[in-house]
Amino acid sequence: MEYKPLTLKAVELLKKLIETPSISRNEGKAADLMEAYMQANGLTTQRKGNNVWSISEHFDTNRPTILLNAHIDTVKPADGWQHDPYKASLEGDILYGLGANDCGGGLTSLLHVFLELERNGTDSKYNFVYLASCEEEVSGKEGIESVLSLLPPVSFAIVGEPTGMQPAIAEKGLMVIDATAHGRAGHAARNEGDNAIYHAIKDIEWLSKWQFPKQSELLGPVKQTVTIVNAGTQHNVVPAECTFTIDVRSNEFYTNEEIFEFFKNHLTSELKARSFRLGSSHISENHPFVKLCIEKGLKPFGSPTLSDQALMPFSSLKLGPGESARSHTADEFIKISEIDRAITLYLELLIG
């Protein structure tokens, strides 16, 4: 199979990134690699921590700005790898390696698209900013959130997460709640104490049955799941406390704060949200870029997975090579043909 020169360059960079471990909060060497590569290709770079970005040399304040973003960090390798996760292994059209799909394909594709856009210079209707961000996999505060204020005002963003190059125009939010049910300790052999586990069970049962009335065509209902339960110190003591964790995935109709307040009013357990910052995101199908995607035959959809979109205070969508189902799996891979198609499609959408 014959690939475009830009594709071959993107793949060579991706191979180097795979072989440069960059687990979240330890992305320094990968950031160094990206920074050096960008500078070697004529870009002026800026950096904060392990976030590296470049603003178009032809920036014009009279034009709207589009942010091209993808992340450099990866999760830890899952169990069951048959390939070396830190060795770029190319077998035909398939490139194996940790981070190849999530989201090295989008990261390197968008960079080479940005380089091509820079060659077009002042012919574009838009300004472009390319940002390789860190700590996406852990929603870390030293990631994209720490640099948004350093960028010029952004009108719209493309996030290069793996979506099969279909536009994800909505994304579920995430909130983690730590709950504590309180009782009173007593001897299990006597009719003493007030068992905190029984209080927790009532709340957990309510959570398992409750459905918020507003359901999204793209994202479905708000989903709350109890994922961790802990109580007790020994078999003959009625526990005075039972803790449990609630994983909440919000749709665009409810903020995390609204959901939290509703739960506080309906549960007896004490609740504490770890954060409210990762809300659901949504962009209208009437947005010009979404309409352009539809004209190209692409199909908008809602994504159940979280990304840096949750931290963007401007319009955005996810659009990238690879498939979300491959992310965080053993023998993660991306197809070179997917990167090739992505670069072509990005340029068609951004240049016309």
Coordinates of C-alpha atoms in Angstrom, one line a residue:
M1 CA 0.0 0.0 0.0
E2 CA 1.3 3.5 -0.9
Y3 CA 1.0 6.2 1.7
K4 CA 1.3 10.0 1.5
P5 CA 4.6 11.6 2.5
L6 CA 3.0 13.3 5.4
T7 CA 1.6 10.0 6.6
L8 CA 5.1 8.4 6.5
K9 CA 6.5 11.3 8.5
A10 CA 3.7 11.0 11.1
V11 CA 4.3 7.2 11.4
E12 CA 8.0 7.7 12.0
L13 CA 7.3 10.1 14.7
L14 CA 4.7 7.8 16.2
K15 CA 7.2 5.0 16.3
K16 CA 9.6 7.1 18.3
L17 CA 6.8 8.2 20.7
I18 CA 5.8 4.5 21.3
E19 CA 9.4 3.8 22.3
T20 CA 9.5 6.8 24.7
P21 CA 7.5 5.8 27.7
S22 CA 5.0 8.5 28.7
I23 CA 2.7 7.3 31.4
S24 CA 0.6 10.1 32.8
R25 CA 2.6 12.5 35.0
N26 CA 5.9 11.1 33.6
E27 CA 5.7 12.5 30.0
G28 CA 8.9 14.6 30.2
K29 CA 10.9 12.6 27.6
A30 CA 8.0 12.4 25.2
A31 CA 7.4 16.2 25.6
D32 CA 11.2 16.7 24.9
L33 CA 10.8 14.6 21.7
M34 CA 7.7 16.5 20.5
E35 CA 9.4 19.9 21.2
A36 CA 12.6 19.0 19.4
Y37 CA 10.7 17.5 16.4
M38 CA 8.5 20.6 16.1
Q39 CA 11.4 22.9 16.2
A40 CA 13.4 20.8 13.7
N41 CA 10.4 21.3 11.4
G42 CA 10.5 25.1 11.6
L43 CA 7.9 25.7 14.3
T44 CA 8.3 28.2 17.1
T45 CA 7.3 26.3 20.3
Q46 CA 6.1 27.2 23.8
R47 CA 6.1 24.9 26.7
K48 CA 4.7 24.7 30.2
G49 CA 5.5 21.5 32.1
N50 CA 5.0 18.7 29.7
N51 CA 2.6 20.6 27.5
V52 CA 4.1 21.8 24.2
W53 CA 2.4 24.0 21.7
S54 CA 2.9 26.2 18.6
I55 CA 0.9 29.2 17.4
S56 CA 0.7 29.8 13.7
E57 CA 3.4 32.2 12.4
H58 CA 0.8 33.9 10.3
F59 CA -1.5 34.6 13.2
D60 CA -4.1 37.4 12.5
T61 CA -6.3 38.7 15.3
N62 CA -9.0 39.3 12.7
R63 CA -9.4 35.6 12.1
P64 CA -11.0 33.0 14.3
T65 CA -8.7 30.5 15.9
I66 CA -8.9 26.7 15.7
L67 CA -7.1 24.6 18.3
L68 CA -5.7 21.2 17.2
N69 CA -5.2 19.1 20.3
A70 CA -4.1 15.6 21.3
H71 CA -2.4 14.2 24.3
I72 CA 1.1 12.6 24.7
D73 CA 0.5 10.6 27.8
T74 CA -0.6 6.9 28.0
V75 CA -2.1 4.6 30.6
K76 CA 0.1 1.8 32.1
P77 CA 0.2 -1.3 29.9
A78 CA -2.8 -3.6 30.4
D79 CA -2.2 -7.3 31.2
G80 CA -1.9 -9.7 28.3
W81 CA 0.3 -7.9 25.8
Q82 CA 1.8 -10.3 23.3
H83 CA 3.9 -7.5 21.8
D84 CA 6.4 -5.4 23.7
P85 CA 4.2 -2.3 24.5
Y86 CA 7.3 -0.1 24.3
K87 CA 8.5 -1.3 21.0
A88 CA 6.9 0.0 17.7
S89 CA 6.0 -3.2 15.9
L90 CA 4.8 -2.7 12.3
E91 CA 3.1 -5.7 10.7
G92 CA 1.7 -4.8 7.3
D93 CA -0.7 -2.0 7.8
I94 CA -0.8 -2.3 11.6
L95 CA 1.4 -0.5 14.0
Y96 CA 1.4 -2.0 17.5
G97 CA 2.5 -0.2 20.6
L98 CA 1.3 1.5 23.8
G99 CA -0.4 4.8 22.9
A100 CA -0.4 4.1 19.1
N101 CA -4.2 4.3 19.1
D102 CA -4.8 6.5 22.2
C103 CA -3.8 8.9 21.1
G104 CA -0.6 8.8 19.1
G105 CA -2.3 8.5 15.8
G106 CA -4.3 11.7 16.4
L107 CA -1.3 13.5 18.0
T108 CA 1.1 12.9 15.0
S109 CA -1.6 13.3 12.3
L110 CA -2.7 16.7 13.7
L111 CA 0.9 17.9 14.0
H112 CA 1.6 17.1 10.3
V113 CA -1.7 18.7 9.3
F114 CA -0.6 21.8 11.3
L115 CA 2.8 21.8 9.4
E116 CA 0.9 21.6 6.1
L117 CA -1.4 24.4 7.2
E118 CA 1.6 26.6 8.1
R119 CA 2.9 26.1 4.5
N120 CA -0.4 27.5 3.2
G121 CA 0.3 30.6 5.4
T122 CA -2.0 33.6 4.9
D123 CA -4.3 31.8 2.5
S124 CA -6.3 30.3 5.4
K125 CA -9.5 31.8 6.8
Y126 CA -8.4 30.7 10.3
N127 CA -5.6 30.9 12.8
F128 CA -4.3 27.5 14.0
V129 CA -2.8 26.5 17.3
Y130 CA -1.3 23.0 17.8
L131 CA -1.1 21.7 21.3
A132 CA 0.3 18.4 22.5
S133 CA -1.0 18.2 26.1
C134 CA -0.1 15.9 29.0
E135 CA -2.0 14.3 31.9
E136 CA -5.1 13.6 29.9
E137 CA -5.5 10.1 31.1
V138 CA -5.7 11.2 34.7
S139 CA -7.4 14.5 34.1
G140 CA -4.5 16.1 35.8
K141 CA -4.4 19.8 36.7
E142 CA -0.9 20.2 35.1
G143 CA -2.3 19.2 31.7
I144 CA -4.4 21.2 29.2
E145 CA -6.2 23.1 32.0
S146 CA -2.9 24.7 33.0
V147 CA -2.2 26.2 29.6
L148 CA -5.5 27.3 28.2
S149 CA -5.1 30.8 29.6
L150 CA -1.7 31.1 27.8
L151 CA -3.3 30.5 24.4
P152 CA -4.9 33.1 22.2
P153 CA -8.8 33.1 22.4
V154 CA -10.0 29.9 20.8
S155 CA -13.2 29.7 18.7
F156 CA -13.2 26.0 18.1
A157 CA -11.1 22.9 18.8
I158 CA -10.6 19.5 17.3
V159 CA -9.5 16.9 19.8
G160 CA -7.7 14.0 18.1
E161 CA -9.0 11.1 20.2
P162 CA -9.7 7.9 18.3
T163 CA -13.2 8.1 16.8
G164 CA -12.8 6.2 13.5
M165 CA -12.7 9.7 12.0
Q166 CA -16.4 10.2 12.8
P167 CA -17.2 13.5 14.7
A168 CA -18.1 12.9 18.4
I169 CA -20.2 16.0 19.0
A170 CA -21.2 15.1 22.6
E171 CA -19.3 13.5 25.5
K172 CA -20.3 12.3 28.8
G173 CA -19.0 14.0 31.9
L174 CA -17.5 12.4 35.0
M175 CA -17.9 12.9 38.7
V176 CA -16.7 10.6 41.4
I177 CA -18.5 10.8 44.8
D178 CA -17.2 9.4 48.0
A179 CA -20.2 8.4 50.3
T180 CA -20.2 7.5 54.0
A181 CA -23.1 5.8 55.7
H182 CA -23.1 6.3 59.5
G183 CA -24.3 4.0 62.2
R184 CA -23.3 3.0 65.7
A185 CA -20.9 0.3 66.7
G186 CA -22.2 -2.7 68.8
H187 CA -21.6 -6.3 69.6
A188 CA -22.9 -8.6 66.8
A189 CA -24.2 -11.2 69.3
R190 CA -26.5 -8.7 71.0
N191 CA -29.2 -6.4 69.8
E192 CA -26.8 -3.5 69.9
G193 CA -25.6 -0.8 67.6
D194 CA -26.9 0.6 64.3
N195 CA -25.4 -1.2 61.3
A196 CA -24.0 1.3 58.8
I197 CA -24.0 -1.3 56.1
Y198 CA -27.8 -1.5 56.2
H199 CA -28.0 2.3 55.7
A200 CA -25.6 2.1 52.8
I201 CA -27.6 -0.7 51.2
K202 CA -30.7 1.4 51.1
D203 CA -28.8 4.3 49.4
I204 CA -27.1 1.9 47.0
E205 CA -30.4 0.3 46.1
W206 CA -31.9 3.7 45.4
L207 CA -29.0 4.6 43.2
S208 CA -29.4 1.4 41.2
K209 CA -33.0 2.2 40.4
W210 CA -33.1 6.0 40.0
Q211 CA -33.1 7.5 36.5
F212 CA -32.9 11.1 35.7
P213 CA -35.8 12.1 33.4
K214 CA -33.8 14.0 30.7
Q215 CA -32.2 11.5 28.4
S216 CA -29.9 12.5 25.5
E217 CA -30.3 11.2 22.0
L218 CA -26.6 11.2 21.7
L219 CA -25.4 10.2 25.2
G220 CA -28.4 8.4 26.7
P221 CA -29.2 8.8 30.4
V222 CA -27.1 10.0 33.3
K223 CA -25.5 6.8 34.6
Q224 CA -24.5 6.4 38.3
T225 CA -22.7 3.2 39.4
V226 CA -21.5 2.1 42.8
T227 CA -18.0 0.7 42.2
I228 CA -16.4 0.3 45.6
V229 CA -17.8 -0.6 49.1
N230 CA -15.9 -0.9 52.4
A231 CA -17.1 -1.6 55.9
G232 CA -16.3 -3.5 59.1
T233 CA -13.1 -4.4 61.1
Q234 CA -14.0 -7.8 62.4
H235 CA -16.9 -10.4 62.2
N236 CA -18.4 -9.7 65.6
V237 CA -18.6 -5.9 65.6
V238 CA -21.5 -4.0 64.0
P239 CA -19.8 -1.4 61.9
A240 CA -20.4 2.2 62.6
E241 CA -19.4 3.3 59.2
C242 CA -19.7 2.1 55.6
T243 CA -18.0 3.9 52.7
F244 CA -18.8 3.5 49.0
T245 CA -17.8 5.2 45.8
I246 CA -20.2 6.4 43.1
D247 CA -19.1 6.8 39.5
V248 CA -21.4 9.3 37.8
R249 CA -21.4 9.8 34.0
S250 CA -23.5 12.9 33.1
N251 CA -25.2 13.9 29.9
E252 CA -25.5 17.4 28.5
F253 CA -28.8 18.1 30.4
Y254 CA -27.3 18.1 33.9
T255 CA -24.3 19.7 35.5
N256 CA -22.3 17.7 37.9
E257 CA -23.3 20.2 40.6
E258 CA -27.0 19.7 40.0
I259 CA -26.6 15.9 40.1
F260 CA -24.6 16.1 43.4
E261 CA -27.2 18.4 45.1
F262 CA -30.0 16.0 44.0
F263 CA -28.2 13.0 45.5
K264 CA -27.6 15.0 48.7
N265 CA -31.3 15.6 49.0
H266 CA -32.3 11.9 48.4
L267 CA -29.5 9.9 50.2
T268 CA -28.9 9.5 53.9
S269 CA -25.2 9.0 53.5
E270 CA -22.7 11.8 53.8
L271 CA -21.5 12.7 50.3
K272 CA -18.3 14.4 49.0
A273 CA -17.5 15.0 45.3
R274 CA -13.9 14.7 44.4
S275 CA -14.4 17.3 41.7
F276 CA -17.1 19.0 39.6
R277 CA -14.7 20.1 36.8
L278 CA -15.3 17.3 34.3
G279 CA -18.7 18.1 32.9
S280 CA -20.4 16.8 29.8
S281 CA -19.7 18.6 26.6
H282 CA -21.9 19.1 23.5
I283 CA -21.7 21.0 20.2
S284 CA -24.7 21.7 18.0
E285 CA -25.2 19.8 14.7
N286 CA -25.8 23.3 13.3
H287 CA -22.2 24.4 14.0
P288 CA -20.5 25.2 10.7
F289 CA -17.7 22.6 11.2
V290 CA -20.2 19.9 12.2
K291 CA -22.3 20.7 9.1
L292 CA -19.1 20.5 7.0
C293 CA -18.4 17.0 8.5
I294 CA -22.0 15.9 7.6
E295 CA -21.5 17.2 4.0
K296 CA -18.4 15.0 3.8
G297 CA -20.5 12.0 4.7
L298 CA -19.4 11.8 8.3
K299 CA -21.9 10.7 11.0
P300 CA -22.0 12.7 14.3
F301 CA -22.3 10.6 17.5
G302 CA -22.1 10.8 21.3
S303 CA -19.1 9.5 23.1
P304 CA -19.3 7.7 26.5
T305 CA -15.6 8.3 27.1
L306 CA -14.0 11.3 28.7
S307 CA -11.3 13.5 27.2
D308 CA -9.7 16.9 27.5
Q309 CA -12.9 18.3 25.9
A310 CA -14.4 18.3 29.4
L311 CA -11.9 21.1 30.3
M312 CA -12.5 23.3 27.2
P313 CA -14.7 26.4 27.7
F314 CA -15.2 26.7 24.0
S315 CA -16.8 24.7 21.2
S316 CA -15.1 21.4 20.4
L317 CA -15.5 17.9 19.0
K318 CA -13.5 14.7 19.0
L319 CA -12.3 13.6 15.6
G320 CA -9.3 11.2 15.2
P321 CA -7.9 8.1 13.6
G322 CA -8.2 4.7 15.4
E323 CA -11.0 3.2 17.3
S324 CA -12.0 3.9 20.9
A325 CA -12.5 0.2 21.7
R326 CA -8.8 -0.4 21.2
S327 CA -7.7 2.1 23.8
H328 CA -6.3 0.8 27.1
T329 CA -6.2 -2.8 25.8
A330 CA -3.4 -5.3 25.4
D331 CA -1.7 -5.1 21.9
E332 CA -3.1 -1.7 21.2
F333 CA -2.6 -0.8 17.6
I334 CA -3.5 1.7 14.9
K335 CA -3.6 1.2 11.1
I336 CA -1.3 3.3 8.9
S337 CA -4.2 3.6 6.5
E338 CA -6.2 5.2 9.3
I339 CA -3.5 7.8 9.8
D340 CA -3.3 8.3 6.0
R341 CA -7.1 8.9 5.7
A342 CA -7.1 11.1 8.8
I343 CA -4.5 13.5 7.4
T344 CA -6.5 13.7 4.1
L345 CA -9.8 14.3 5.8
Y346 CA -8.4 16.9 8.3
L347 CA -6.9 18.9 5.4
E348 CA -10.1 18.7 3.4
L349 CA -12.1 20.0 6.4
L350 CA -9.7 22.7 7.3
I351 CA -8.6 24.0 3.9
G352 CA -11.5 23.0 1.7

